[in-house]
Amino acid sequence: MHAVFDGHNDVLLRLWANAAKGADPVEEFARGIESGHIDGPRAKKGGLAGGLCAIYIPSDGLVLKTPDANGHYVTPMSEPLDRLPSLDIALEFAAIALQLDRAGAWRLCRSTADIRKAMEDDIFAAVMHMEGCEAIGADLAALEVFHAAGLRSLGPVWSRHNIFGHGVPFAYPMDPDTGPGLTDTGFALVKECNRLGILIDLAHITEKGFWDVAKTSDQPLIASHSNAHALTPVARNLTDKQLDAIKEGKGLVGLNYATTMLRPDGQENAKTPLSDMVRHVDYLIDRMGIDCVALGSDFDGATIPEDIGDAAGNQNLIAALSAAGYGEAELVKICRENWLRVLGQAWHEAA
Ligand SMILES: [Zn+2]
């Protein structure tokens, strides 16, 4: 079994939503449940040793637009959110992450040494990530506080506009050049992340925003859960030009398991073969090399192939990669070492 450190999941969203209905997040994660994708027992079974766990402020009523006769769709962008209700929700997510850590249900990690120690101790290595920074005000003061609470990664935007920049819609087929780039406040956010040592995630941002981060940030370019646009032309996937820039700075792309981002037809359909995932990994490695490709499942945030099902089935992908010819050393990089390398760089750890 290959221990996997994964670049993106929404387990905090599920724990938060179930907590609102009376569930105990610590119990739910530690004992496990039937629904959703990640909990302690299923993560252990599937060799999911840890990952970036998103604080995400839900947009009401987001439903993927039904494709037209040609299979095309453009889901309308979600409305921008107000800051204070977003801050409240972000604090609730962070509190759950901290409660799980305090109870020993998972380990909240702030360094790659923390991650390696948690893996050694066989406890889920969680890293706090923020997917869309609606909870952060223009003065960026809240960023300092979230960093102190464990935040080590953020995407300035989700597929939604905010004071920092602009996100891409869920659309097929569509190029990621769908709108403006970073705002002045967005540029300031990038610089502050560089200063504090918070990884900047380019998933969900417009292509202009991508280039704005590329010319500003001192970190390798990271898209935590995105795939190849050449194979699946949804706006959320990365063009060859973007992949080349990621390669140049030895950044990383985490393979997203969302079927909409894997299938040639961009449809949401759990009957998506593992071969579609292998095809994207092959393409990304051909384009960028073995050091720049990793995993970013989107567990608990997307419809994923039924041949994986949930975290317990995570090794089915690794087995498919192995069958496709990837050797041990390559699988170790894809499964965890590439992530640990770029996290260490973004976090200012000595090489
Ligand atoms: Zn996402």
CSV table of C-alpha atoms and ligand atoms in Angstrom, one decimal:
chain,number,residue,atom,x,y,z
A,1,MET,CA,0.0,0.0,0.0
A,2,HIS,CA,1.3,3.5,-0.9
A,3,ALA,CA,0.6,6.1,1.8
A,4,VAL,CA,-1.1,9.1,0.0
A,5,PHE,CA,-0.9,12.7,1.1
A,6,ASP,CA,-3.7,14.3,-0.9
A,7,GLY,CA,-4.0,17.9,-2.1
A,8,HIS,CA,-7.7,18.6,-1.6
A,9,ASN,CA,-10.7,17.4,0.3
A,10,ASP,CA,-14.0,18.8,1.6
A,11,VAL,CA,-14.4,16.6,4.7
A,12,LEU,CA,-14.7,19.7,6.9
A,13,LEU,CA,-17.7,20.8,4.8
A,14,ARG,CA,-19.4,17.4,5.5
A,15,LEU,CA,-18.6,17.4,9.2
A,16,TRP,CA,-19.8,21.0,9.5
A,17,ALA,CA,-23.1,20.3,7.6
A,18,ASN,CA,-23.7,17.2,9.7
A,19,ALA,CA,-22.8,19.1,12.9
A,20,ALA,CA,-25.5,21.6,12.1
A,21,LYS,CA,-28.0,18.6,12.1
A,22,GLY,CA,-26.7,17.5,15.5
A,23,ALA,CA,-23.8,15.1,14.7
A,24,ASP,CA,-20.6,15.2,16.6
A,25,PRO,CA,-17.7,15.8,14.2
A,26,VAL,CA,-15.1,14.1,16.4
A,27,GLU,CA,-17.3,10.9,16.6
A,28,GLU,CA,-18.2,11.1,12.9
A,29,PHE,CA,-14.5,11.2,11.9
A,30,ALA,CA,-13.1,8.8,14.5
A,31,ARG,CA,-15.8,6.1,14.2
A,32,GLY,CA,-16.8,6.6,10.6
A,33,ILE,CA,-20.1,6.8,8.8
A,34,GLU,CA,-21.7,5.3,5.7
A,35,SER,CA,-22.1,8.5,3.6
A,36,GLY,CA,-19.5,10.8,2.1
A,37,HIS,CA,-15.9,9.9,1.3
A,38,ILE,CA,-13.5,10.5,4.2
A,39,ASP,CA,-13.4,9.4,7.8
A,40,GLY,CA,-10.6,7.9,9.9
A,41,PRO,CA,-11.4,4.2,9.3
A,42,ARG,CA,-12.0,4.6,5.6
A,43,ALA,CA,-8.8,6.8,5.2
A,44,LYS,CA,-6.8,4.1,7.0
A,45,LYS,CA,-8.3,1.4,4.8
A,46,GLY,CA,-7.4,3.3,1.6
A,47,GLY,CA,-4.0,4.4,2.7
A,48,LEU,CA,-5.1,8.0,2.7
A,49,ALA,CA,-2.6,9.3,5.2
A,50,GLY,CA,-3.5,12.9,5.1
A,51,GLY,CA,-4.3,15.9,3.0
A,52,LEU,CA,-5.3,19.5,2.7
A,53,CYS,CA,-8.7,20.0,4.3
A,54,ALA,CA,-10.7,23.0,3.0
A,55,ILE,CA,-12.5,25.7,4.9
A,56,TYR,CA,-15.1,26.5,2.2
A,57,ILE,CA,-18.0,28.9,2.5
A,58,PRO,CA,-20.9,27.2,0.7
A,59,SER,CA,-22.8,29.0,-2.1
A,60,ASP,CA,-26.5,28.3,-1.8
A,61,GLY,CA,-28.2,26.3,-4.6
A,62,LEU,CA,-25.2,25.5,-6.8
A,63,VAL,CA,-26.4,22.8,-9.2
A,64,LEU,CA,-24.4,21.9,-12.3
A,65,LYS,CA,-26.4,23.1,-15.3
A,66,THR,CA,-27.9,20.3,-17.4
A,67,PRO,CA,-26.0,19.8,-20.6
A,68,ASP,CA,-27.7,20.8,-23.9
A,69,ALA,CA,-28.1,18.5,-26.9
A,70,ASN,CA,-24.4,18.9,-27.7
A,71,GLY,CA,-23.4,18.0,-24.1
A,72,HIS,CA,-22.3,21.6,-23.5
A,73,TYR,CA,-23.1,23.4,-20.2
A,74,VAL,CA,-22.4,26.7,-18.5
A,75,THR,CA,-23.4,26.8,-14.8
A,76,PRO,CA,-24.0,30.4,-13.8
A,77,MET,CA,-21.5,31.9,-11.4
A,78,SER,CA,-22.4,31.9,-7.7
A,79,GLU,CA,-23.0,35.3,-6.2
A,80,PRO,CA,-20.3,37.0,-4.2
A,81,LEU,CA,-20.6,36.5,-0.4
A,82,ASP,CA,-20.6,39.0,2.4
A,83,ARG,CA,-17.6,38.9,4.7
A,84,LEU,CA,-19.0,38.7,8.2
A,85,PRO,CA,-21.3,35.6,7.7
A,86,SER,CA,-18.4,34.1,5.8
A,87,LEU,CA,-16.0,34.7,8.7
A,88,ASP,CA,-18.5,33.1,11.1
A,89,ILE,CA,-18.6,30.0,9.0
A,90,ALA,CA,-14.8,29.9,8.5
A,91,LEU,CA,-14.4,30.0,12.3
A,92,GLU,CA,-16.8,27.1,12.7
A,93,PHE,CA,-14.8,25.0,10.1
A,94,ALA,CA,-11.5,25.9,11.8
A,95,ALA,CA,-13.0,25.0,15.2
A,96,ILE,CA,-13.9,21.6,13.9
A,97,ALA,CA,-10.3,21.1,12.6
A,98,LEU,CA,-9.0,22.1,16.0
A,99,GLN,CA,-11.5,19.9,17.9
A,100,LEU,CA,-10.5,16.9,15.9
A,101,ASP,CA,-6.9,17.6,16.7
A,102,ARG,CA,-7.5,18.1,20.4
A,103,ALA,CA,-9.5,14.8,20.6
A,104,GLY,CA,-6.8,12.9,18.7
A,105,ALA,CA,-9.1,12.0,15.8
A,106,TRP,CA,-6.6,13.6,13.4
A,107,ARG,CA,-3.4,15.6,13.7
A,108,LEU,CA,-3.5,19.2,12.5
A,109,CYS,CA,-0.1,19.7,10.8
A,110,ARG,CA,1.8,22.9,10.5
A,111,SER,CA,5.1,21.6,8.9
A,112,THR,CA,6.2,18.7,6.8
A,113,ALA,CA,7.9,17.3,9.9
A,114,ASP,CA,4.4,17.3,11.5
A,115,ILE,CA,3.0,15.5,8.4
A,116,ARG,CA,5.7,12.8,8.4
A,117,LYS,CA,5.4,12.3,12.2
A,118,ALA,CA,1.6,11.9,11.9
A,119,MET,CA,2.1,9.4,9.0
A,120,GLU,CA,4.6,7.5,11.2
A,121,ASP,CA,2.1,7.5,14.1
A,122,ASP,CA,-0.6,6.3,11.7
A,123,ILE,CA,-2.9,9.2,12.4
A,124,PHE,CA,-4.5,11.3,9.6
A,125,ALA,CA,-2.3,14.3,8.8
A,126,ALA,CA,-4.7,17.2,8.2
A,127,VAL,CA,-3.5,20.6,6.9
A,128,MET,CA,-5.8,23.5,7.1
A,129,HIS,CA,-6.6,25.1,3.7
A,130,MET,CA,-9.0,27.9,2.8
A,131,GLU,CA,-10.8,27.6,-0.6
A,132,GLY,CA,-11.8,31.1,-1.4
A,133,CYS,CA,-10.9,33.9,1.1
A,134,GLU,CA,-14.3,35.5,1.7
A,135,ALA,CA,-13.6,35.3,5.4
A,136,ILE,CA,-10.5,37.5,5.1
A,137,GLY,CA,-11.0,41.3,5.0
A,138,ALA,CA,-9.0,43.8,2.8
A,139,ASP,CA,-6.7,44.6,5.7
A,140,LEU,CA,-5.7,40.9,5.8
A,141,ALA,CA,-5.6,41.0,9.6
A,142,ALA,CA,-7.7,37.8,9.8
A,143,LEU,CA,-5.0,36.0,7.8
A,144,GLU,CA,-2.6,36.4,10.7
A,145,VAL,CA,-5.1,34.9,13.1
A,146,PHE,CA,-6.0,31.9,10.8
A,147,HIS,CA,-2.3,31.3,10.3
A,148,ALA,CA,-1.8,31.1,14.1
A,149,ALA,CA,-4.8,28.6,14.1
A,150,GLY,CA,-3.0,26.4,11.6
A,151,LEU,CA,-3.9,27.7,8.2
A,152,ARG,CA,-1.0,26.8,5.8
A,153,SER,CA,-2.7,26.9,2.4
A,154,LEU,CA,-5.3,29.0,0.6
A,155,GLY,CA,-6.8,29.6,-2.8
A,156,PRO,CA,-7.6,33.4,-3.1
A,157,VAL,CA,-10.9,32.5,-4.9
A,158,TRP,CA,-13.3,29.6,-5.4
A,159,SER,CA,-15.5,29.6,-8.5
A,160,ARG,CA,-16.9,33.0,-7.4
A,161,HIS,CA,-15.7,36.6,-7.4
A,162,ASN,CA,-14.4,38.2,-4.3
A,163,ILE,CA,-12.2,41.2,-3.2
A,164,PHE,CA,-9.1,39.3,-4.2
A,165,GLY,CA,-9.9,38.1,-7.7
A,166,HIS,CA,-12.1,36.1,-9.9
A,167,GLY,CA,-12.9,32.4,-10.3
A,168,VAL,CA,-13.8,30.3,-13.3
A,169,PRO,CA,-17.4,28.9,-13.8
A,170,PHE,CA,-18.2,25.2,-14.1
A,171,ALA,CA,-18.5,25.0,-17.8
A,172,TYR,CA,-17.9,22.7,-20.8
A,173,PRO,CA,-16.3,23.4,-23.1
A,174,MET,CA,-14.6,26.6,-22.0
A,175,ASP,CA,-11.1,28.0,-21.6
A,176,PRO,CA,-10.0,29.3,-18.2
A,177,ASP,CA,-9.5,32.8,-19.5
A,178,THR,CA,-13.0,33.8,-18.3
A,179,GLY,CA,-12.4,37.2,-16.6
A,180,PRO,CA,-10.0,39.6,-14.9
A,181,GLY,CA,-7.1,38.6,-12.7
A,182,LEU,CA,-6.1,39.6,-9.2
A,183,THR,CA,-7.3,42.9,-7.7
A,184,ASP,CA,-4.8,45.2,-5.9
A,185,THR,CA,-6.0,43.5,-2.7
A,186,GLY,CA,-5.3,40.1,-4.3
A,187,PHE,CA,-1.8,41.1,-5.1
A,188,ALA,CA,-1.3,42.1,-1.4
A,189,LEU,CA,-2.8,38.8,-0.3
A,190,VAL,CA,-0.2,36.9,-2.4
A,191,LYS,CA,2.6,38.9,-0.9
A,192,GLU,CA,1.3,38.3,2.6
A,193,CYS,CA,1.1,34.6,2.0
A,194,ASN,CA,4.7,34.7,0.8
A,195,ARG,CA,5.7,36.5,4.0
A,196,LEU,CA,3.8,34.2,6.3
A,197,GLY,CA,4.6,31.0,4.5
A,198,ILE,CA,1.1,30.0,3.3
A,199,LEU,CA,0.9,28.0,0.1
A,200,ILE,CA,-1.1,29.7,-2.7
A,201,ASP,CA,-3.4,27.4,-4.6
A,202,LEU,CA,-4.4,28.2,-8.2
A,203,ALA,CA,-7.3,25.8,-8.5
A,204,HIS,CA,-10.5,27.8,-9.4
A,205,ILE,CA,-8.8,31.0,-10.4
A,206,THR,CA,-9.1,32.6,-13.9
A,207,GLU,CA,-6.2,32.3,-16.3
A,208,LYS,CA,-5.4,36.0,-15.8
A,209,GLY,CA,-5.3,35.5,-12.1
A,210,PHE,CA,-3.0,32.5,-12.6
A,211,TRP,CA,-0.5,34.7,-14.5
A,212,ASP,CA,-0.8,37.5,-11.9
A,213,VAL,CA,0.2,35.0,-9.1
A,214,ALA,CA,2.9,33.6,-11.3
A,215,LYS,CA,4.6,37.0,-11.7
A,216,THR,CA,4.1,38.0,-8.0
A,217,SER,CA,4.6,34.9,-5.8
A,218,ASP,CA,8.0,33.5,-4.8
A,219,GLN,CA,6.5,30.0,-4.4
A,220,PRO,CA,6.3,27.2,-7.0
A,221,LEU,CA,2.9,27.3,-8.8
A,222,ILE,CA,0.4,24.9,-7.4
A,223,ALA,CA,-3.0,23.8,-8.6
A,224,SER,CA,-4.1,21.5,-5.8
A,225,HIS,CA,-7.1,19.8,-7.6
A,226,SER,CA,-7.1,20.4,-11.4
A,227,ASN,CA,-6.5,18.3,-14.5
A,228,ALA,CA,-5.4,18.7,-18.2
A,229,HIS,CA,-7.6,21.0,-20.3
A,230,ALA,CA,-6.3,19.3,-23.5
A,231,LEU,CA,-8.1,16.1,-22.4
A,232,THR,CA,-11.2,17.6,-20.7
A,233,PRO,CA,-11.8,21.2,-21.8
A,234,VAL,CA,-13.7,22.5,-18.7
A,235,ALA,CA,-12.8,26.0,-17.5
A,236,ARG,CA,-11.4,24.4,-14.2
A,237,ASN,CA,-8.7,22.5,-16.0
A,238,LEU,CA,-5.2,23.8,-17.0
A,239,THR,CA,-4.1,24.7,-20.5
A,240,ASP,CA,-0.7,23.4,-21.8
A,241,LYS,CA,0.7,26.9,-21.4
A,242,GLN,CA,-0.2,26.9,-17.7
A,243,LEU,CA,1.2,23.4,-17.3
A,244,ASP,CA,4.5,24.6,-18.9
A,245,ALA,CA,4.7,27.5,-16.3
A,246,ILE,CA,4.0,25.1,-13.5
A,247,LYS,CA,6.8,22.8,-14.8
A,248,GLU,CA,9.2,25.8,-15.1
A,249,GLY,CA,9.1,26.6,-11.4
A,250,LYS,CA,8.8,22.9,-10.4
A,251,GLY,CA,5.4,23.4,-9.0
A,252,LEU,CA,2.6,20.8,-8.9
A,253,VAL,CA,-0.8,19.7,-10.1
A,254,GLY,CA,-2.9,17.4,-8.0
A,255,LEU,CA,-5.1,15.1,-10.0
A,256,ASN,CA,-8.8,15.9,-9.3
A,257,TYR,CA,-11.0,12.8,-9.1
A,258,ALA,CA,-14.2,14.8,-10.1
A,259,THR,CA,-15.6,13.0,-13.1
A,260,THR,CA,-16.5,16.3,-14.7
A,261,MET,CA,-12.8,17.1,-14.9
A,262,LEU,CA,-11.7,13.6,-16.0
A,263,ARG,CA,-14.1,12.5,-18.7
A,264,PRO,CA,-13.5,13.7,-22.3
A,265,ASP,CA,-17.2,14.8,-22.3
A,266,GLY,CA,-17.0,16.7,-19.0
A,267,GLN,CA,-20.1,15.1,-17.6
A,268,GLU,CA,-20.9,14.3,-14.0
A,269,ASN,CA,-21.1,10.5,-14.1
A,270,ALA,CA,-19.8,8.0,-11.5
A,271,LYS,CA,-19.4,5.4,-14.2
A,272,THR,CA,-16.1,6.9,-15.2
A,273,PRO,CA,-13.3,4.4,-15.7
A,274,LEU,CA,-10.0,4.6,-13.9
A,275,SER,CA,-8.4,4.7,-17.3
A,276,ASP,CA,-9.6,8.3,-17.6
A,277,MET,CA,-7.7,9.1,-14.5
A,278,VAL,CA,-4.6,7.3,-15.7
A,279,ARG,CA,-4.9,9.2,-19.0
A,280,HIS,CA,-4.7,12.6,-17.2
A,281,VAL,CA,-1.8,11.4,-15.1
A,282,ASP,CA,0.1,10.3,-18.2
A,283,TYR,CA,-0.6,13.6,-19.9
A,284,LEU,CA,0.4,15.7,-17.0
A,285,ILE,CA,3.7,13.7,-16.5
A,286,ASP,CA,4.4,13.8,-20.3
A,287,ARG,CA,4.1,17.6,-20.1
A,288,MET,CA,5.7,18.4,-16.8
A,289,GLY,CA,7.7,15.4,-15.6
A,290,ILE,CA,7.3,13.1,-12.6
A,291,ASP,CA,8.2,15.7,-10.0
A,292,CYS,CA,5.2,18.0,-10.8
A,293,VAL,CA,2.2,15.6,-10.6
A,294,ALA,CA,0.4,14.5,-7.4
A,295,LEU,CA,-3.1,13.8,-6.2
A,296,GLY,CA,-5.9,16.2,-5.2
A,297,SER,CA,-8.9,13.9,-4.9
A,298,ASP,CA,-11.7,16.4,-4.0
A,299,PHE,CA,-13.1,13.7,-1.7
A,300,ASP,CA,-16.4,14.9,-0.1
A,301,GLY,CA,-16.5,17.7,-2.7
A,302,ALA,CA,-17.3,16.0,-6.0
A,303,THR,CA,-18.8,13.0,-7.8
A,304,ILE,CA,-15.9,10.6,-8.2
A,305,PRO,CA,-15.5,7.4,-10.2
A,306,GLU,CA,-17.4,4.5,-8.6
A,307,ASP,CA,-14.3,2.3,-9.0
A,308,ILE,CA,-12.8,4.4,-6.2
A,309,GLY,CA,-16.1,5.1,-4.3
A,310,ASP,CA,-14.6,6.7,-1.3
A,311,ALA,CA,-11.3,7.1,0.6
A,312,ALA,CA,-11.3,3.3,1.3
A,313,GLY,CA,-11.0,2.7,-2.5
A,314,ASN,CA,-8.1,5.2,-2.9
A,315,GLN,CA,-5.5,2.4,-3.6
A,316,ASN,CA,-7.5,1.3,-6.7
A,317,LEU,CA,-6.1,4.3,-8.5
A,318,ILE,CA,-2.6,3.6,-7.3
A,319,ALA,CA,-3.1,0.0,-8.5
A,320,ALA,CA,-4.2,1.3,-11.9
A,321,LEU,CA,-1.2,3.6,-12.1
A,322,SER,CA,1.0,0.6,-11.2
A,323,ALA,CA,-0.6,-1.5,-13.9
A,324,ALA,CA,0.0,1.3,-16.4
A,325,GLY,CA,3.7,1.0,-15.8
A,326,TYR,CA,4.5,3.4,-13.0
A,327,GLY,CA,7.3,2.0,-10.7
A,328,GLU,CA,7.7,2.3,-7.0
A,329,ALA,CA,9.9,5.4,-7.0
A,330,GLU,CA,7.4,7.2,-9.3
A,331,LEU,CA,4.4,6.2,-7.2
A,332,VAL,CA,6.1,7.5,-4.1
A,333,LYS,CA,6.5,10.9,-5.7
A,334,ILE,CA,2.9,11.0,-7.0
A,335,CYS,CA,1.4,9.7,-3.8
A,336,ARG,CA,3.2,12.0,-1.3
A,337,GLU,CA,6.8,13.2,-1.9
A,338,ASN,CA,5.9,15.8,-4.5
A,339,TRP,CA,3.4,17.4,-2.2
A,340,LEU,CA,5.8,17.3,0.8
A,341,ARG,CA,8.5,19.0,-1.3
A,342,VAL,CA,6.3,22.0,-2.5
A,343,LEU,CA,4.7,22.4,1.0
A,344,GLY,CA,8.2,22.6,2.5
A,345,GLN,CA,9.1,25.3,0.0
A,346,ALA,CA,6.0,27.3,0.5
A,347,TRP,CA,6.4,27.0,4.3
A,348,HIS,CA,10.0,28.3,4.2
A,349,GLU,CA,11.5,25.1,5.5
A,350,ALA,CA,15.2,24.6,4.8
A,351,ALA,CA,15.8,22.1,2.0
B,1,ZN,ZN,-12.5,23.0,-5.4
